[in-house]
Coordinates of C-alpha atoms in Angstrom, one line a residue:
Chain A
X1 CA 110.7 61.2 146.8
X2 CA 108.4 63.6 148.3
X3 CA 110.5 67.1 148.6
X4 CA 110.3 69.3 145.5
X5 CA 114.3 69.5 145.9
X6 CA 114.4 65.9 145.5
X7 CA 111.7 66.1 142.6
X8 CA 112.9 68.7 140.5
X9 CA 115.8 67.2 138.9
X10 CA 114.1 64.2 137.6
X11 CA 110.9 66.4 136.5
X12 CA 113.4 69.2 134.7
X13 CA 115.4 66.0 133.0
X14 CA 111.6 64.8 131.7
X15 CA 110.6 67.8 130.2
X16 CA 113.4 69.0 128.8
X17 CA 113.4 65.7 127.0
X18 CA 109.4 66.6 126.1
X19 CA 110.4 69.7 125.1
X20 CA 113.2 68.8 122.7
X21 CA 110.6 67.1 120.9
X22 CA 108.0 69.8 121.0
X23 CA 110.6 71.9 119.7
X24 CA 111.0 69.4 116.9
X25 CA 107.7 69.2 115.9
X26 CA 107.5 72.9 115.5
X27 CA 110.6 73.2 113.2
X28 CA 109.3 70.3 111.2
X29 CA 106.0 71.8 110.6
X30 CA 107.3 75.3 110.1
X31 CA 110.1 73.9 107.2
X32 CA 107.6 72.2 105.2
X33 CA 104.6 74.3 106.2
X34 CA 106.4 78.0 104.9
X35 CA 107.3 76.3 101.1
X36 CA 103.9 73.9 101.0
X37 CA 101.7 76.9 102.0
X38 CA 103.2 79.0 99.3
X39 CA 102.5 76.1 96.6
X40 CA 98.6 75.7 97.8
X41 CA 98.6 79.4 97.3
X42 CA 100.0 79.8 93.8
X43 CA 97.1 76.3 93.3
X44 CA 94.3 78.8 95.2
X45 CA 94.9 81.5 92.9
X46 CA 95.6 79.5 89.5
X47 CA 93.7 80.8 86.4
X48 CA 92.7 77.1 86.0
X49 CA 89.4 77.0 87.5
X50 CA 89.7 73.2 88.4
X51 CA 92.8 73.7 89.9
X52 CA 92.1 76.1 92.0
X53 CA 88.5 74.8 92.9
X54 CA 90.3 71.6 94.4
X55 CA 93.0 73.4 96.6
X56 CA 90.0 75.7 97.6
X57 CA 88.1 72.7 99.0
X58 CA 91.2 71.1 100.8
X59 CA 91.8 74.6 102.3
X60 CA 88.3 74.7 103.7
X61 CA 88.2 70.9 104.9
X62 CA 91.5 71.1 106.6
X63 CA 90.6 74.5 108.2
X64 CA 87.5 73.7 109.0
X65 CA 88.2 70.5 110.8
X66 CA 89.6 70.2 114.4
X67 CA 93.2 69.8 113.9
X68 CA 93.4 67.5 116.7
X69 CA 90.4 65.2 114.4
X70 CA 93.1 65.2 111.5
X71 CA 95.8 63.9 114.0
X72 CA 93.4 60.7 114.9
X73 CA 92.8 59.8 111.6
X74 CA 96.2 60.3 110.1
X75 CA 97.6 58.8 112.9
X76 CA 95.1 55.6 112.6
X77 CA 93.7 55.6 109.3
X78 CA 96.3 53.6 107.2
X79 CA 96.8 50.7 110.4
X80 CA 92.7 50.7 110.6
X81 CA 91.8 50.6 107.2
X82 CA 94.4 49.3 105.5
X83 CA 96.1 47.1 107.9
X84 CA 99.2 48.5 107.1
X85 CA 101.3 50.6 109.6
X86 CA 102.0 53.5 107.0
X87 CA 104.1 55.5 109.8
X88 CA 106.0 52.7 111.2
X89 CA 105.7 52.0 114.9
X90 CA 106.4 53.6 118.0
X91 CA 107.6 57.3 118.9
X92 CA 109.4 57.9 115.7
X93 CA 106.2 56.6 113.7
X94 CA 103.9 59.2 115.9
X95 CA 106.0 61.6 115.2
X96 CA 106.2 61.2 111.2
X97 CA 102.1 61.1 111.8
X98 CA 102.4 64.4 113.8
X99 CA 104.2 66.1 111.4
X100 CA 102.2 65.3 108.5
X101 CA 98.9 66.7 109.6
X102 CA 100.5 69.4 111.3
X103 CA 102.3 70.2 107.8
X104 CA 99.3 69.5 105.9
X105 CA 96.9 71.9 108.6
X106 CA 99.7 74.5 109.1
X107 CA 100.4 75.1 105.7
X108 CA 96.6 75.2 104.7
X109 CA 96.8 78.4 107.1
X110 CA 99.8 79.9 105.4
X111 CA 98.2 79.6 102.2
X112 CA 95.7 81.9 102.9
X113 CA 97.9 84.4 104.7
X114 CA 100.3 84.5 101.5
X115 CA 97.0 84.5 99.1
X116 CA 96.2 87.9 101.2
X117 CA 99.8 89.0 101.3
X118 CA 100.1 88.4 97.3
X119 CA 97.1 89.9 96.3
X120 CA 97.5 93.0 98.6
X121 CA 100.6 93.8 96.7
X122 CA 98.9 96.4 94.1
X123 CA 98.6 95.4 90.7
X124 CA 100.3 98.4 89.5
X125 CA 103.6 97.0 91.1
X126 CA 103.7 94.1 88.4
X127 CA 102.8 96.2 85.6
X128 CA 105.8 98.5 86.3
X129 CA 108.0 95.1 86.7
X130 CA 106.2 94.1 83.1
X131 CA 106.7 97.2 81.3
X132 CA 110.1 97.4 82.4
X133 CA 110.7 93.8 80.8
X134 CA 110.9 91.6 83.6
X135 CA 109.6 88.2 84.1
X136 CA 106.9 86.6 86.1
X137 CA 109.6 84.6 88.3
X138 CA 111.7 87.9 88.4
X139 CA 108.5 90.1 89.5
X140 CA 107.7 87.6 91.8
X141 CA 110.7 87.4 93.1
X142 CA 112.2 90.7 93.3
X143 CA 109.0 92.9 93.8
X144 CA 106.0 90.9 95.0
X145 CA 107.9 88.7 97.0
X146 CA 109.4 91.4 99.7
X147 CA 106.1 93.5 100.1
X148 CA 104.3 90.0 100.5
X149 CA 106.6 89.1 103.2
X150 CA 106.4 92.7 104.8
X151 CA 102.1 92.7 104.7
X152 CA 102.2 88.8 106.6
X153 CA 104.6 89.1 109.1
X154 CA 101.8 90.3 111.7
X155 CA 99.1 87.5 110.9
X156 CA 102.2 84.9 110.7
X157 CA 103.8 85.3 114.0
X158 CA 100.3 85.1 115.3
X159 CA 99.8 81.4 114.1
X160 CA 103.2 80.8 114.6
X161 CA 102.8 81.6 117.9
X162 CA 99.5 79.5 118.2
X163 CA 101.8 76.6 116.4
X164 CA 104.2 77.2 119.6
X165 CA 100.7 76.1 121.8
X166 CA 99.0 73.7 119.3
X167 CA 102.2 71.2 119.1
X168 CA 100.8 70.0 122.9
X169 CA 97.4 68.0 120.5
X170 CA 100.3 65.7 119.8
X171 CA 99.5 64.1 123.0
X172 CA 96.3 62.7 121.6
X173 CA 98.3 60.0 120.1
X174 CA 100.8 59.6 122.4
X175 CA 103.6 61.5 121.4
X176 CA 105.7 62.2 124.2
X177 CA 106.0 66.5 123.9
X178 CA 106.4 68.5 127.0
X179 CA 102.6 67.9 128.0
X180 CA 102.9 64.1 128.0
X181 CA 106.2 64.4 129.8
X182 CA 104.6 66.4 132.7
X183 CA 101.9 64.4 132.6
X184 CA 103.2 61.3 133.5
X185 CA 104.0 62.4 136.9
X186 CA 100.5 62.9 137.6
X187 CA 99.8 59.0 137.0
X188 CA 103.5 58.3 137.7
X189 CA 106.4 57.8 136.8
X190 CA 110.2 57.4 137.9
X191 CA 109.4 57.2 141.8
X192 CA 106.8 60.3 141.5
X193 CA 103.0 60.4 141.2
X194 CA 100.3 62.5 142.1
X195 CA 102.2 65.5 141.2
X196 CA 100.8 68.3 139.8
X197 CA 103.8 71.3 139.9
X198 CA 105.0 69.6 136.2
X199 CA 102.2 70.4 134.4
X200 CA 102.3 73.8 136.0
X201 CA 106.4 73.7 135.1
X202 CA 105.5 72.8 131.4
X203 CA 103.5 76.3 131.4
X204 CA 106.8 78.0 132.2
X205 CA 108.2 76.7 128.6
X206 CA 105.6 77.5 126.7
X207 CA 105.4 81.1 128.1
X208 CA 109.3 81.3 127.4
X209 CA 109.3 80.7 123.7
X210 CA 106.7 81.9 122.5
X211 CA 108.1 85.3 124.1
X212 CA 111.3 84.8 122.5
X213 CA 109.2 84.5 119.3
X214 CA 107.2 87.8 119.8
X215 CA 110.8 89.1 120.6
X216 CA 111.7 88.0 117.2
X217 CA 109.2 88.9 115.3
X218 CA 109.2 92.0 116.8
X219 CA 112.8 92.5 115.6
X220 CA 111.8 91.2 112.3
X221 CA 109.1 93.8 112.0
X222 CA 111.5 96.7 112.9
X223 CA 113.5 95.6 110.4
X224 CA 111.2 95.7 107.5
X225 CA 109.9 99.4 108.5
X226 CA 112.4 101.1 106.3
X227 CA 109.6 101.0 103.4
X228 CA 106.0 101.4 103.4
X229 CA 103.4 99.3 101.6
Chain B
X1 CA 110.1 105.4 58.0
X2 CA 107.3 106.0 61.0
X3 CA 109.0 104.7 64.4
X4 CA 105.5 103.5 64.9
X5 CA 102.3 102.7 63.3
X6 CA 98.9 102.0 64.7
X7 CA 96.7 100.6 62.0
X8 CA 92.7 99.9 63.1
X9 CA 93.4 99.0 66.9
X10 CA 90.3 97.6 68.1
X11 CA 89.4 96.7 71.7
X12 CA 86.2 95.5 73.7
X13 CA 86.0 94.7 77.5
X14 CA 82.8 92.2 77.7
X15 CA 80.3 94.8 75.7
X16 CA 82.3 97.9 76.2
X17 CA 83.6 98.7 73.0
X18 CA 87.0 101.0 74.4
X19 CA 88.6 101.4 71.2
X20 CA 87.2 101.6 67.7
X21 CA 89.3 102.0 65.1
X22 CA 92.6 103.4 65.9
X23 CA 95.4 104.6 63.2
X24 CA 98.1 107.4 63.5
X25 CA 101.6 107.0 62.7
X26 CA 104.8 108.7 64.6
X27 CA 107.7 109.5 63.3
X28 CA 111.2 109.1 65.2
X29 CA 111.4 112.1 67.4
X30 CA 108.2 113.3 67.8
X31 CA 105.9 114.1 70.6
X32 CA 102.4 112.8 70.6
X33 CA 99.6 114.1 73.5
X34 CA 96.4 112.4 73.2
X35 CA 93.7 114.0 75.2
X36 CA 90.3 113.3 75.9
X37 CA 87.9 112.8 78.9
X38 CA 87.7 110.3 81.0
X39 CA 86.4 107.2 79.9
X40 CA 87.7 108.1 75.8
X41 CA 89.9 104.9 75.7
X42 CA 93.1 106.9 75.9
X43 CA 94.4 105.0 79.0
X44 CA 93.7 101.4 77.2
X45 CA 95.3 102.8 74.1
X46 CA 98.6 103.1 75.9
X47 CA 97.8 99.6 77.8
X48 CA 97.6 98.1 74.2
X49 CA 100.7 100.0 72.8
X50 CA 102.7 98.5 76.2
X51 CA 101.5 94.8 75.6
X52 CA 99.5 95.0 79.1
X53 CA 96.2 94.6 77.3
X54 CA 95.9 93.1 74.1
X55 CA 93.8 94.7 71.2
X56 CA 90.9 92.6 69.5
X57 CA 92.1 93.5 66.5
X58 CA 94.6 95.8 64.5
X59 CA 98.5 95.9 64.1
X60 CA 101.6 97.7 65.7
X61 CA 104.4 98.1 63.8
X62 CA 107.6 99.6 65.8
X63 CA 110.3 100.3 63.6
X64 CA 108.8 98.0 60.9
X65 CA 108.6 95.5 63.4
X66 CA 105.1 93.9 63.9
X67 CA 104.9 93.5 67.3
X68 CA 101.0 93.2 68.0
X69 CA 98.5 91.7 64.9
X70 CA 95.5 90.6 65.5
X71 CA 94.6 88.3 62.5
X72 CA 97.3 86.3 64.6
X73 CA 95.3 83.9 67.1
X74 CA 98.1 82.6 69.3
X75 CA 99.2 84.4 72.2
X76 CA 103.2 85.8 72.6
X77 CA 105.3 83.6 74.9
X78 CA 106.5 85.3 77.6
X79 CA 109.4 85.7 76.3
X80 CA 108.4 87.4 73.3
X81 CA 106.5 89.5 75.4
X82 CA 109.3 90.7 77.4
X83 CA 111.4 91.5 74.0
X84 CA 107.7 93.6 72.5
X85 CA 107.8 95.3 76.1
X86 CA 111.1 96.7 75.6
X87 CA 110.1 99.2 72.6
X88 CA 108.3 100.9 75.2
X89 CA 108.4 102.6 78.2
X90 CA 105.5 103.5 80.5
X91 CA 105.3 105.6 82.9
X92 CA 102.4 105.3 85.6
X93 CA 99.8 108.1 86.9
X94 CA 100.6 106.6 90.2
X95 CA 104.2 106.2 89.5
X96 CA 104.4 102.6 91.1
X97 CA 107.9 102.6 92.4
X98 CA 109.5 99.3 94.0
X99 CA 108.9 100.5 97.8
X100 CA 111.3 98.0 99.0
X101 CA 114.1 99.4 96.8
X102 CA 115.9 102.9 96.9
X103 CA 116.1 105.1 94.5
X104 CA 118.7 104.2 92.8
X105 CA 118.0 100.6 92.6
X106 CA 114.4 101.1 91.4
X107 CA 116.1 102.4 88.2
X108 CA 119.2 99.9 88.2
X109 CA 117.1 97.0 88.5
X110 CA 116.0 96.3 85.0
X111 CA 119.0 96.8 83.7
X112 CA 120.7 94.4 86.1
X113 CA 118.4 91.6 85.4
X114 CA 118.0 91.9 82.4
X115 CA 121.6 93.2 80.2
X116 CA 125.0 92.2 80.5
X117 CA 126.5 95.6 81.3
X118 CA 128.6 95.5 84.4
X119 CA 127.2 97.1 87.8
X120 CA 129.2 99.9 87.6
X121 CA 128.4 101.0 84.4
X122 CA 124.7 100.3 84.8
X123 CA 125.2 102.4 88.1
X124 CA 127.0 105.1 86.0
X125 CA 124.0 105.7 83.4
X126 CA 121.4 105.4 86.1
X127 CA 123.3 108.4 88.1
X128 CA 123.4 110.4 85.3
X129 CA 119.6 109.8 84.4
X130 CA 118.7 110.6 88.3
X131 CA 120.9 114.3 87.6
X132 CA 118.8 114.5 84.1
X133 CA 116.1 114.9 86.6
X134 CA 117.6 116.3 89.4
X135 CA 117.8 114.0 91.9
X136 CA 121.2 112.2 92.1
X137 CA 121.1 113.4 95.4
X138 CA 117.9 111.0 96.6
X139 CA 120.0 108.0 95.4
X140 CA 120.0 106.2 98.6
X141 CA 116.6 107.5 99.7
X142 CA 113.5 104.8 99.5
X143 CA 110.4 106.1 97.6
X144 CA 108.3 106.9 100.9
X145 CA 110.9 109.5 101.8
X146 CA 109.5 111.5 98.8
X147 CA 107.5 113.7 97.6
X148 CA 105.1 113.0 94.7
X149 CA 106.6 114.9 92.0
X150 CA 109.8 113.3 93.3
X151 CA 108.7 109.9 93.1
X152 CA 107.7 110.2 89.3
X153 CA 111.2 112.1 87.9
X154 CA 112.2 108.8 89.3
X155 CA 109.8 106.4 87.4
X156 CA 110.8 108.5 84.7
X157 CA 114.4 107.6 85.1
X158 CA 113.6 104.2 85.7
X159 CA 111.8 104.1 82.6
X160 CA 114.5 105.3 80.5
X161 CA 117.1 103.0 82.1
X162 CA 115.8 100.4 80.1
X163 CA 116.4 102.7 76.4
X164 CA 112.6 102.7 74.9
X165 CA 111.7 103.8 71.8
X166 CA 109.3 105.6 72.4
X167 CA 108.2 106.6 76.2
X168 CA 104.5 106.5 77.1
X169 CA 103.2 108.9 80.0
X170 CA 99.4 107.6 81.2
X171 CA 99.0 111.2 83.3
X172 CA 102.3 111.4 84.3
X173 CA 100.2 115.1 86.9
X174 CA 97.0 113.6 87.6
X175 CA 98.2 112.2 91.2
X176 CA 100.1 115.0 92.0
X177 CA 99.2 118.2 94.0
X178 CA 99.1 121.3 91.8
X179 CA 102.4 123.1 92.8
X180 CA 104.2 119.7 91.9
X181 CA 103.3 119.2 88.6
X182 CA 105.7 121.9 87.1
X183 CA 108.8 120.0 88.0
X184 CA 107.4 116.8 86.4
X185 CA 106.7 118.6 82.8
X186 CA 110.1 120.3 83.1
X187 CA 111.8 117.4 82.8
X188 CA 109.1 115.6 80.1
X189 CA 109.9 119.1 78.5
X190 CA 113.9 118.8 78.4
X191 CA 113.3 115.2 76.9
X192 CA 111.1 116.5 74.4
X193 CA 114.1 119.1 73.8
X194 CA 116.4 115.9 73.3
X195 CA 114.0 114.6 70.6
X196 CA 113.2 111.3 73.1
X197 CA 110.0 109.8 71.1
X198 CA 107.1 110.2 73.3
X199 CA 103.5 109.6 73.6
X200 CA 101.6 111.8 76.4
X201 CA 98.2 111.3 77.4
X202 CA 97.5 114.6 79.2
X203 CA 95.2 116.8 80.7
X204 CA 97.1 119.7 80.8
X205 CA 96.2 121.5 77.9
X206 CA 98.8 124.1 77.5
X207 CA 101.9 121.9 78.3
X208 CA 100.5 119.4 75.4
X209 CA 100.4 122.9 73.1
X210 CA 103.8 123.7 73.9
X211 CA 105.4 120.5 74.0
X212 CA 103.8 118.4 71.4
X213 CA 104.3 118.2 67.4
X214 CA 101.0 116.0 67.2
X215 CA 98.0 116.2 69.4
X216 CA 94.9 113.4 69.2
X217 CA 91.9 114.0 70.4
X218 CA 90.2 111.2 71.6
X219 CA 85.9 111.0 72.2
X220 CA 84.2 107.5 72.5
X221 CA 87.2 105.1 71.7
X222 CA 87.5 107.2 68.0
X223 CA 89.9 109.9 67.5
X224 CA 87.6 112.4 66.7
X225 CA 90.1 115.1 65.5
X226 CA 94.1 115.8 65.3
X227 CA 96.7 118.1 64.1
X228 CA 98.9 120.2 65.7
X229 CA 98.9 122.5 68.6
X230 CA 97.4 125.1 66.7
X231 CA 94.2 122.5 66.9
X232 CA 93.6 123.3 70.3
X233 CA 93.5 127.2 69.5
X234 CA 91.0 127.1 66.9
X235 CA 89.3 123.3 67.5
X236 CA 87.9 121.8 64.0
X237 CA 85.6 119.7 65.4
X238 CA 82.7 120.7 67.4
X239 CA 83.6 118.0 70.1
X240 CA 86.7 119.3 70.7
X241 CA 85.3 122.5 70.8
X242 CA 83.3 121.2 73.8
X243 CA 85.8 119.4 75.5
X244 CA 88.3 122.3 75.5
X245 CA 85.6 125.1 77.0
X246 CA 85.4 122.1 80.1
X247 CA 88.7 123.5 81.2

């Protein structure tokens, strides 16, 4: 099989496979990254100095390690140490390991972008909320809450974006994302080796969504200029 | 019976003693201006009256209801908190309007979370406070589409959506250009001549002679003179007598 004709089916069948789970790693992260970086947040900014002491430190080992570093040793840790194979085995169990530390170092991020984005919000808007009788959950909720979202969209599309790139460090232990996929037709695999076009190919999805993304949050942006903060 | 009375409000912020010693009484009906210079504890006064700060010491009684004494150690639930809150109203130097709501939300929204009148009618009252001010025609504007003075006959609204007792201004001019300020005291004015309770802390000297039945003078967290307008034509205190040749 040495045409690219005859190539490119088999190659656009692989990476569309490697891609599906890219794709799935990024949702993952992103639905329990979004809620768990909120939570770190509220622990960042708690009154109770120990509390927030401890989230601090966790914010600043996670971001202050290689991401790719956390992957390894959640990935190996509990088999190596323990002798136990905490994710179970094969792809599914490299993906459950993926998604942890890509939860865990995603939503270390977002904690600090929300922390910003809360505590931009004038303090001035919760008195008014408090002097008209409201709540803490209702001030959160109905005032803090939409000028938060408003002051983070910029900074959060940008990681998001970088999330779109940084799924690829999955490959480190083997999971088979786009990158792996392409990949194997360098060393070979299914009739083709030596081939370098795939990796180029798996480029071409990368550049794809995270347009669509800038497209979106682009939109999103728009859509949230009818106030000002 | 005094709507409210403020009996020996203390506060301190680290070594900063603010307040020292507050009383005065107000009856139901009456307008209050305290003035003062900067820095006089007038500000924290209010803070304390609207539970935002809480005194070191002292009492406030709101219709004979206790709602702040100090001799008490443990701190209000939230919950009590919200109900203390509701005596009050407050409205802002900076007016602080919602941003992300229009104008006619910013003043329905209390009221929607927080009574059990229907939508409509809680739309109905707010309307009519927006035309008290003159702006039922804004209703669907969002606060960044006005001007200054706008924005606070709309806090005011918003404040009085909720029913206070008494209504607090902290300012209510001090952000606003010079030409705007007239249409802010018009309407303080017009409440004042529908006997709303108020409390003013002002810097406009003859609106707080013409609109208030009480004026406190404020120096160094004591009120160091009060009476009624007529006080600030012929001051009885030498202090006073300072303060009011500043303007």
């Amino acid at each position: 099989m040495n045409t690219f004709a005859e190539q490119f089916p088999i190659v656009f069948q692989a990476l569309n496979v490697g891609f599906l789970q890219t794709l799935k790693l990024f949702a993952v992260t992103l639905l329990g990254a979004i809620p768990l970086g909120l939570i770190i947040s509220f622990g960042s900014m708690s009154r109770f100095k120990p509390l927030s002491m401890l989230v601090r430190v966790i914010v600043w080992i996670v971001r202050g390690t290689p991401l790719m570093l956390q992957l390894l040793i959640i990935f190996y840790f509990p088999g190596l140490v323990f002798g136990k194979q905490l994710w179970g085995g094969g792809e599914s169990g490299r993906f459950i390991a993926s998604a942890v530390a890509f939860i865990l170092n995603y939503a270390c991020y977002f904690s600090e972008i929300y922390r910003g984005g809360i505590q931009g919000v004038p303090v001035g808007q919760q008195e008014a909320g408090q002097v008209l009788g409201l709540s803490k959950t209702q001030i959160f909720f109905r005032i803090t809450l939409m000028q938060m979202i408003k002051r983070i969209v910029p900074p959060m599309s940008n990681e998001i974006i970088t999330l779109v790139k940084d799924t690829s460090l999955a490959r480190i232990i083997a999971l088979q994302e786009i990158i792996w996929a392409g990949q194997a037709f360098m060393k070979g695999s299914q009739g083709i080796s030596g081939a370098i076009w795939p990796l180029f190919f798996t480029g071409v999805y990368y550049l794809i969504f995270s347009g669509v993304l800038t497209l979106l949050f682009g939109w999103v942006e728009k859509k949230l200029s009818y106030f000002k903060v | 019976m005094a709507i409210l009375e403020v009996k020996n409000i203390n506060k301190s912020f680290g070594r900063n003693h603010v307040l020292r010693g507050i009383d005065f009484t107000l009856e139901q009906g009456e307008v209050l201006s305290i003035i003062g210079s900067s820095g006089s504890g007038k500000t924290t006064l209010l803070r304390c009256l609207n539970s935002l700060e809480f005194a070191d010491e002292g009492k406030i009684i709101v219709n004979g209801e206790t709602i702040f004494d100090g001799s008490v150690n443990k701190r209000p639930s939230e919950k009590e908190l919200m109900q203390k809150r509701l005596h009050f109203g407050l409205v802002f130097q900076n007016f602080n309007l919602f941003p992300q709501y229009s104008v006619l939300d910013n003043v329905t929204l209390a009221p929607r979370l927080l009574t059990k009148d229907s939508r409509e009618q809680i739309e109905r009252e707010a309307l009519e406070l927006l035309e008290s001010v003159g702006l039922a025609d804004k209703r669907n504007n969002y606060p960044c589409e006005l001007s200054g003075g706008q924005q606070q006959r709309v806090a005011i609204a918003r404040a009085l959506a909720m029913k206070p007792n008494i209504l607090c201004f902290d300012e209510p001019t001090s952000a606003l250009d010079p030409e705007l300020t007239g249409e802010v005291l018009k309407v303080i004015r017009s409440l004042a001549d529908r006997h709303m309770t108020m409390i003013i802390v002002t810097h406009e000297m003859s609106f707080a002679h013409d609109v208030s039945d009480e004026i406190i003078f404020m120096d160094g967290g004591v009120i160091a003179a009060r009476g009624g307008p007529a006080i600030l034509d012929n001051p009885t205190s030498d202090r006073l007598k300072a303060f009011l040749t500043s303007f």
